[in-house]
PDB file of C-alpha atoms in Angstrom:
ATOM      1  CA  MET F 413     -69.918 -13.398  99.337  1.00 48.00           C
ATOM      2  CA  ALA F 414     -72.635 -15.694 101.195  1.00 48.00           C
ATOM      3  CA  LYS F 415     -71.816 -17.326 104.377  1.00 48.00           C
ATOM      4  CA  LYS F 416     -72.364 -21.095 105.547  1.00 49.00           C
ATOM      5  CA  ILE F 417     -73.655 -21.375 109.075  1.00 50.00           C
ATOM      6  CA  THR F 418     -74.269 -24.626 110.999  1.00 53.00           C
ATOM      7  CA  ASP F 419     -76.962 -23.929 114.091  1.00 54.00           C
ATOM      8  CA  GLU F 420     -77.387 -26.035 117.710  1.00 57.00           C
ATOM      9  CA  ASP F 421     -78.947 -28.511 115.823  1.00 56.00           C
ATOM     10  CA  GLY F 422     -76.557 -29.355 113.080  1.00 59.00           C
ATOM     11  CA  ASN F 423     -78.631 -28.084 109.822  1.00 55.00           C
ATOM     12  CA  LYS F 424     -76.779 -26.119 107.821  1.00 48.00           C
ATOM     13  CA  TYR F 425     -78.105 -23.007 105.980  1.00 46.00           C
ATOM     14  CA  VAL F 426     -76.289 -20.089 103.871  1.00 46.00           C
ATOM     15  CA  GLN F 427     -76.197 -16.483 105.547  1.00 49.00           C
ATOM     16  CA  LYS F 428     -76.045 -13.704 102.790  1.00 45.00           C
ATOM     17  CA  LYS F 429     -74.315 -10.916 103.420  1.00 44.00           C
ATOM     18  CA  PRO F 430     -76.378  -7.525 104.645  1.00 45.00           C
ATOM     19  CA  PHE F 431     -77.206  -5.130 101.408  1.00 42.00           C
ATOM     20  CA  TYR F 432     -75.169  -2.653 103.407  1.00 39.00           C
ATOM     21  CA  LYS F 433     -71.938  -4.655 103.429  1.00 41.00           C
ATOM     22  CA  ARG F 434     -71.950  -4.402  99.086  1.00 47.00           C
ATOM     23  CA  VAL F 435     -70.067  -2.951  97.283  1.00 49.00           C
ATOM     24  CA  TRP F 436     -72.841  -1.961  94.773  1.00 51.00           C
ATOM     25  CA  PHE F 437     -74.628  -0.386  98.051  1.00 47.00           C
ATOM     26  CA  TRP F 438     -71.606   1.927  98.846  1.00 45.00           C
ATOM     27  CA  ILE F 439     -71.404   2.433  95.197  1.00 51.00           C
ATOM     28  CA  LEU F 440     -75.103   3.910  94.679  1.00 53.00           C
ATOM     29  CA  VAL F 441     -74.465   5.695  97.971  1.00 49.00           C
ATOM     30  CA  VAL F 442     -71.168   7.661  96.818  1.00 50.00           C
ATOM     31  CA  ILE F 443     -72.835   8.290  93.239  1.00 48.00           C
ATOM     32  CA  ILE F 444     -76.428   9.394  94.736  1.00 51.00           C
ATOM     33  CA  VAL F 445     -73.773  12.320  97.198  1.00 47.00           C
ATOM     34  CA  ILE F 446     -72.411  13.342  93.748  1.00 47.00           C
ATOM     35  CA  GLY F 447     -75.390  13.717  92.292  1.00 46.00           C
ATOM     36  CA  VAL F 448     -76.908  16.006  94.670  1.00 48.00           C
ATOM     37  CA  GLY F 449     -73.775  18.317  94.747  1.00 45.00           C
ATOM     38  CA  ALA F 450     -70.908  16.283  97.457  1.00 35.00           C
ATOM     39  CA  ASN F 451     -67.686  15.412  96.846  1.00 34.00           C
ATOM     40  CA  MET F 452     -66.814  12.087  96.419  1.00 30.00           C
ATOM     41  CA  GLY F 453     -64.721  10.052  98.983  1.00 31.00           C
ATOM     42  CA  SER F 454     -62.543   7.033  98.847  1.00 31.00           C
ATOM     43  CA  ASP F 455     -63.813   4.496 101.105  1.00 36.00           C
ATOM     44  CA  GLY F 456     -61.009   2.984 102.140  1.00 35.00           C
ATOM     45  CA  ASP F 457     -59.511   2.035  98.912  1.00 40.00           C
ATOM     46  CA  LYS F 458     -56.796   3.137  96.903  1.00 38.00           C
ATOM     47  CA  THR F 459     -58.427   6.100  94.904  1.00 40.00           C
ATOM     48  CA  SER F 460     -56.710   8.307  92.257  1.00 41.00           C
ATOM     49  CA  SER F 461     -58.400  11.466  90.563  1.00 42.00           C
ATOM     50  CA  SER F 462     -57.533  13.769  88.076  1.00 42.00           C
ATOM     51  CA  SER F 463     -59.672  16.739  86.630  1.00 42.00           C
ATOM     52  CA  THR F 464     -60.081  18.843  82.766  1.00 42.00           C
ATOM     53  CA  ASN F 465     -61.437  21.480  82.036  1.00 44.00           C
ATOM     54  CA  SER F 466     -63.296  22.779  78.431  1.00 39.00           C
ATOM     55  CA  SER F 467     -65.176  25.050  76.944  1.00 36.00           C
ATOM     56  CA  SER F 468     -65.970  23.613  73.884  1.00 37.00           C
ATOM     57  CA  SER F 469     -69.023  22.078  72.757  1.00 35.00           C
ATOM     58  CA  SER F 470     -71.684  19.862  70.427  1.00 36.00           C
ATOM     59  CA  THR F 471     -73.657  20.924  67.761  1.00 34.00           C
ATOM     60  CA  LYS F 472     -76.271  19.450  69.943  1.00 44.00           C
ATOM     61  CA  SER F 473     -76.384  21.400  72.605  1.00 39.00           C
ATOM     62  CA  THR F 474     -78.388  24.656  71.986  1.00 45.00           C
ATOM     63  CA  SER F 475     -76.580  28.061  72.645  1.00 58.00           C
ATOM     64  CA  ASN F 476     -78.346  28.841  75.723  1.00 82.00           C
ATOM     65  CA  GLY F 477     -77.483  25.226  77.286  1.00 95.00           C
ATOM     66  CA  ILE F 478     -78.298  21.818  77.835  1.00 97.00           C
ATOM     67  CA  THR F 479     -81.947  21.351  78.227  1.00 97.00           C
ATOM     68  CA  LYS F 480     -84.093  18.837  80.485  1.00 97.00           C
ATOM     69  CA  ALA F 481     -85.937  17.139  76.944  1.00 97.00           C
ATOM     70  CA  GLN F 482     -81.763  16.200  76.183  1.00 97.00           C
ATOM     71  CA  TRP F 483     -80.826  14.708  80.011  1.00 98.00           C
ATOM     72  CA  ASP F 484     -83.647  12.930  80.164  1.00 98.00           C
ATOM     73  CA  LYS F 485     -82.434  10.667  76.645  1.00 98.00           C
ATOM     74  CA  ILE F 486     -79.130  10.139  78.763  1.00 98.00           C
ATOM     75  CA  LYS F 487     -79.331   6.217  79.002  1.00 98.00           C
ATOM     76  CA  LEU F 488     -78.510   4.484  82.089  1.00 97.00           C
ATOM     77  CA  SER F 489     -77.461   1.077  82.827  1.00 95.00           C
ATOM     78  CA  GLU F 490     -74.432  -0.385  84.041  1.00 92.00           C
ATOM     79  CA  THR F 491     -74.326  -2.687  81.418  1.00 93.00           C
ATOM     80  CA  ASP F 492     -75.263  -0.401  78.153  1.00 95.00           C
ATOM     81  CA  GLY F 493     -75.734   2.639  79.673  1.00 97.00           C
ATOM     82  CA  ASP F 494     -74.702   5.390  77.112  1.00 98.00           C
ATOM     83  CA  THR F 495     -70.692   5.669  77.091  1.00 97.00           C
ATOM     84  CA  SER F 496     -69.177   9.264  77.654  1.00 97.00           C
ATOM     85  CA  ASP F 497     -68.642   9.279  73.688  1.00 97.00           C
ATOM     86  CA  THR F 498     -72.732   8.871  73.430  1.00 98.00           C
ATOM     87  CA  VAL F 499     -73.406  11.435  75.894  1.00 98.00           C
ATOM     88  CA  VAL F 500     -71.133  13.581  74.079  1.00 97.00           C
ATOM     89  CA  LYS F 501     -72.673  13.960  71.560  1.00 97.00           C
ATOM     90  CA  LEU F 502     -75.861  14.679  72.632  1.00 97.00           C
ATOM     91  CA  ILE F 503     -75.234  17.079  75.330  1.00 97.00           C
ATOM     92  CA  GLY F 504     -71.595  18.226  74.104  1.00 96.00           C
ATOM     93  CA  LYS F 505     -68.317  18.073  75.948  1.00 96.00           C
ATOM     94  CA  ALA F 506     -68.312  18.136  79.721  1.00 97.00           C
ATOM     95  CA  SER F 507     -66.495  21.688  80.955  1.00 96.00           C
ATOM     96  CA  SER F 508     -65.006  19.202  83.921  1.00 96.00           C
ATOM     97  CA  THR F 509     -64.360  15.718  84.860  1.00 95.00           C
ATOM     98  CA  SER F 510     -63.074  13.584  87.514  1.00 94.00           C
ATOM     99  CA  SER F 511     -62.452   9.949  87.974  1.00 91.00           C
ATOM    100  CA  SER F 512     -61.924   7.841  91.062  1.00 89.00           C
ATOM    101  CA  THR F 513     -61.692   4.163  91.716  1.00 86.00           C
ATOM    102  CA  ILE F 514     -63.315   2.384  93.972  1.00 79.00           C
ATOM    103  CA  SER F 515     -63.310  -1.333  94.983  1.00 80.00           C
ATOM    104  CA  ASN F 516     -61.830  -2.324  91.869  1.00 83.00           C
ATOM    105  CA  ILE F 517     -64.282  -0.228  89.872  1.00 84.00           C
ATOM    106  CA  GLN F 518     -63.719   3.237  87.827  1.00 88.00           C
ATOM    107  CA  VAL F 519     -66.217   6.101  88.191  1.00 91.00           C
ATOM    108  CA  ASP F 520     -65.882   8.831  86.179  1.00 95.00           C
ATOM    109  CA  VAL F 521     -68.177  12.102  86.706  1.00 95.00           C
ATOM    110  CA  HIS F 522     -68.784  14.386  83.977  1.00 97.00           C
ATOM    111  CA  THR F 523     -69.810  17.719  84.594  1.00 97.00           C
ATOM    112  CA  TRP F 524     -71.349  20.654  82.462  1.00 97.00           C
ATOM    113  CA  ASN F 525     -71.988  23.954  83.411  1.00 95.00           C
ATOM    114  CA  LYS F 526     -74.813  25.343  81.289  1.00 94.00           C
ATOM    115  CA  VAL F 527     -78.157  24.095  81.457  1.00 96.00           C
ATOM    116  CA  ALA F 528     -80.823  26.044  79.661  1.00 96.00           C
ATOM    117  CA  ASN F 529     -83.843  27.587  81.892  1.00 94.00           C
ATOM    118  CA  ALA F 530     -81.781  27.360  85.065  1.00 94.00           C
ATOM    119  CA  THR F 531     -80.206  29.831  87.482  1.00 86.00           C
ATOM    120  CA  ILE F 532     -76.477  28.402  87.814  1.00 89.00           C
ATOM    121  CA  GLY F 533     -77.421  25.149  86.336  1.00 94.00           C
ATOM    122  CA  ALA F 534     -75.096  22.289  86.120  1.00 96.00           C
ATOM    123  CA  VAL F 535     -75.444  18.950  84.678  1.00 97.00           C
ATOM    124  CA  THR F 536     -73.630  16.030  86.174  1.00 96.00           C
ATOM    125  CA  VAL F 537     -73.321  12.203  84.696  1.00 97.00           C
ATOM    126  CA  SER F 538     -71.455   9.150  86.485  1.00 95.00           C
ATOM    127  CA  PHE F 539     -70.025   6.430  84.890  1.00 96.00           C
ATOM    128  CA  GLU F 540     -69.490   3.146  86.311  1.00 93.00           C
ATOM    129  CA  ASN F 541     -67.087   1.120  83.974  1.00 91.00           C
ATOM    130  CA  GLY F 542     -67.926   3.040  80.834  1.00 94.00           C
ATOM    131  CA  HIS F 543     -71.257   3.558  81.520  1.00 96.00           C
ATOM    132  CA  ALA F 544     -73.941   6.104  82.395  1.00 97.00           C
ATOM    133  CA  VAL F 545     -75.696   4.970  85.967  1.00 95.00           C
ATOM    134  CA  SER F 546     -76.216   8.112  87.377  1.00 96.00           C
ATOM    135  CA  LYS F 547     -76.906  11.431  86.059  1.00 97.00           C
ATOM    136  CA  GLY F 548     -78.232  14.802  87.663  1.00 97.00           C
ATOM    137  CA  ILE F 549     -78.966  18.177  86.440  1.00 97.00           C
ATOM    138  CA  THR F 550     -79.888  21.492  89.023  1.00 96.00           C
ATOM    139  CA  GLY F 551     -81.183  25.083  89.176  1.00 96.00           C
ATOM    140  CA  LEU F 552     -83.808  24.637  87.002  1.00 97.00           C
ATOM    141  CA  ASN F 553     -86.947  27.781  86.861  1.00 97.00           C
ATOM    142  CA  VAL F 554     -89.456  26.433  87.735  1.00 97.00           C
ATOM    143  CA  ASN F 555     -92.776  29.036  88.511  1.00 94.00           C
ATOM    144  CA  ARG F 556     -94.915  28.133  91.484  1.00 95.00           C
ATOM    145  CA  SER F 557     -98.897  29.890  92.073  1.00 93.00           C
ATOM    146  CA  LYS F 558     -98.230  29.207  96.043  1.00 95.00           C
ATOM    147  CA  LYS F 559     -95.676  28.693  98.638  1.00 97.00           C
ATOM    148  CA  ILE F 560     -95.012  25.284  99.811  1.00 98.00           C
ATOM    149  CA  THR F 561     -95.026  25.558 103.806  1.00 98.00           C
ATOM    150  CA  LEU F 562     -94.046  22.988 106.246  1.00 98.00           C
ATOM    151  CA  ASP F 563     -97.285  22.026 106.859  1.00 98.00           C
ATOM    152  CA  ASN F 564     -97.558  20.462 102.669  1.00 98.00           C
ATOM    153  CA  PHE F 565     -94.336  19.071 103.077  1.00 98.00           C
ATOM    154  CA  ASN F 566     -95.098  17.027 106.105  1.00 98.00           C
ATOM    155  CA  THR F 567     -98.212  15.646 104.416  1.00 98.00           C
ATOM    156  CA  ILE F 568     -95.372  13.680 102.030  1.00 98.00           C
ATOM    157  CA  ALA F 569     -95.789   9.856 103.080  1.00 97.00           C
ATOM    158  CA  ASN F 570     -93.949   6.887 101.928  1.00 97.00           C
ATOM    159  CA  GLY F 571     -95.426   4.904  99.241  1.00 97.00           C
ATOM    160  CA  GLN F 572     -96.227   8.076  97.008  1.00 98.00           C
ATOM    161  CA  THR F 573     -95.428   7.728  93.038  1.00 98.00           C
ATOM    162  CA  THR F 574     -93.618  10.970  91.563  1.00 98.00           C
ATOM    163  CA  SER F 575     -96.747  11.556  89.357  1.00 98.00           C
ATOM    164  CA  GLN F 576     -98.441  12.240  93.014  1.00 98.00           C
ATOM    165  CA  ILE F 577     -96.044  14.334  94.740  1.00 98.00           C
ATOM    166  CA  GLU F 578     -96.084  16.685  91.241  1.00 98.00           C
ATOM    167  CA  LYS F 579     -99.648  16.801  91.231  1.00 97.00           C
ATOM    168  CA  GLU F 580     -99.146  17.886  94.917  1.00 97.00           C
ATOM    169  CA  PHE F 581     -95.815  20.262  94.615  1.00 98.00           C
ATOM    170  CA  GLY F 582     -95.431  20.762  90.851  1.00 97.00           C
ATOM    171  CA  LYS F 583     -91.930  20.136  89.223  1.00 97.00           C
ATOM    172  CA  PRO F 584     -88.479  20.187  91.330  1.00 98.00           C
ATOM    173  CA  ASN F 585     -85.945  22.503  90.472  1.00 97.00           C
ATOM    174  CA  GLY F 586     -83.366  19.441  90.468  1.00 97.00           C
ATOM    175  CA  TYR F 587     -82.899  15.658  89.544  1.00 98.00           C
ATOM    176  CA  THR F 588     -80.429  13.399  90.192  1.00 97.00           C
ATOM    177  CA  VAL F 589     -81.338   9.349  88.948  1.00 97.00           C
ATOM    178  CA  THR F 590     -79.618   6.429  89.515  1.00 95.00           C
ATOM    179  CA  THR F 591     -79.411   3.066  88.570  1.00 93.00           C
ATOM    180  CA  ILE F 592     -77.296   0.309  89.791  1.00 87.00           C
ATOM    181  CA  ALA F 593     -77.737  -3.213  90.780  1.00 85.00           C
ATOM    182  CA  GLY F 594     -81.681  -3.580  89.422  1.00 85.00           C
ATOM    183  CA  THR F 595     -82.331  -0.608  91.986  1.00 90.00           C
ATOM    184  CA  ASN F 596     -83.700   2.954  90.537  1.00 93.00           C
ATOM    185  CA  THR F 597     -83.507   5.738  92.894  1.00 95.00           C
ATOM    186  CA  GLU F 598     -84.337   9.296  92.173  1.00 97.00           C
ATOM    187  CA  THR F 599     -84.465  12.486  94.192  1.00 97.00           C
ATOM    188  CA  TRP F 600     -85.730  15.846  93.448  1.00 98.00           C
ATOM    189  CA  LEU F 601     -84.893  18.843  94.691  1.00 97.00           C
ATOM    190  CA  TYR F 602     -87.351  21.961  95.521  1.00 98.00           C
ATOM    191  CA  THR F 603     -85.734  25.331  96.148  1.00 97.00           C
ATOM    192  CA  SER F 604     -88.117  27.775  94.510  1.00 97.00           C
ATOM    193  CA  GLY F 605     -91.529  29.253  96.004  1.00 97.00           C
ATOM    194  CA  ILE F 606     -90.294  27.876  99.439  1.00 98.00           C
ATOM    195  CA  ASN F 607     -92.166  29.058 102.660  1.00 98.00           C
ATOM    196  CA  GLY F 608     -88.871  29.664 105.498  1.00 98.00           C
ATOM    197  CA  SER F 609     -85.396  31.594 105.721  1.00 97.00           C
ATOM    198  CA  THR F 610     -82.915  32.226 103.234  1.00 95.00           C
ATOM    199  CA  GLY F 611     -82.701  28.432 101.967  1.00 95.00           C
ATOM    200  CA  ALA F 612     -85.057  26.697 102.260  1.00 97.00           C
ATOM    201  CA  ASN F 613     -85.531  23.677 100.758  1.00 97.00           C
ATOM    202  CA  PHE F 614     -86.663  20.431 100.334  1.00 98.00           C
ATOM    203  CA  GLN F 615     -85.603  16.873  98.779  1.00 97.00           C
ATOM    204  CA  VAL F 616     -87.428  13.436  98.255  1.00 97.00           C
ATOM    205  CA  THR F 617     -86.219  10.552  97.545  1.00 96.00           C
ATOM    206  CA  PHE F 618     -87.941   7.804  94.949  1.00 97.00           C
ATOM    207  CA  GLN F 619     -86.983   3.825  95.131  1.00 95.00           C
ATOM    208  CA  ASN F 620     -88.385   2.612  91.826  1.00 93.00           C
ATOM    209  CA  ASP F 621     -91.043   4.930  91.622  1.00 96.00           C
ATOM    210  CA  SER F 622     -92.011   4.810  95.279  1.00 97.00           C
ATOM    211  CA  VAL F 623     -90.997   7.888  97.999  1.00 97.00           C
ATOM    212  CA  ALA F 624     -88.379   5.799 100.405  1.00 96.00           C
ATOM    213  CA  SER F 625     -87.051   9.379 102.147  1.00 96.00           C
ATOM    214  CA  MET F 626     -88.060  12.754 102.441  1.00 96.00           C
ATOM    215  CA  SER F 627     -85.581  15.959 104.388  1.00 97.00           C
ATOM    216  CA  GLN F 628     -86.301  20.012 104.692  1.00 97.00           C
ATOM    217  CA  ALA F 629     -84.016  22.888 105.839  1.00 97.00           C
ATOM    218  CA  ASN F 630     -85.348  25.782 107.017  1.00 97.00           C
ATOM    219  CA  MET F 631     -88.761  25.891 105.957  1.00 98.00           C
ATOM    220  CA  GLU F 632     -91.941  27.240 107.777  1.00 98.00           C
TER     221      GLU F 632
END
């Protein structure tokens, strides 16, 4: 809530709550963390969770697993994003599900373990109050003509677009996309063809198609 402030001269103005204190900001952070494979935690409110497993799938998903093209079709929006039923019709029933409540907002996360053209791939979709707001796909196989070095990584600059990054480095091995409160956040994860020690990788995060941050591990 905005707060009314009176200065020394008696003038009144409204002080807006900092973005990092708003509920939507923390929901966005939590869902992005889920999208890149971390466990969801509680923000101090009561949290309930449950999980189920299923091996059945819809005829919409191929025998080789969920394709990137199918994943692309999942619509994200707090107000009219796909429901879980719609996603099941598109890519089949999830391998597992979990549910948490954050500041009275229910967040459900569905996970699929079979991805086409992937090595140990997975798809995740997060629903906020019944609508898909975040989706991720990992483990995609990508062949690169040359290894990406730490020097190459260090050329990435804030403000570059997704098309510029793809032109320079090729397609990533994983994507996470989140749409909350009018902000579209997309994270690209690169794990193949990376110069460095075991587990070398890097990721680039975009906000509204502009590089906002980047990080790397074990690159040389």
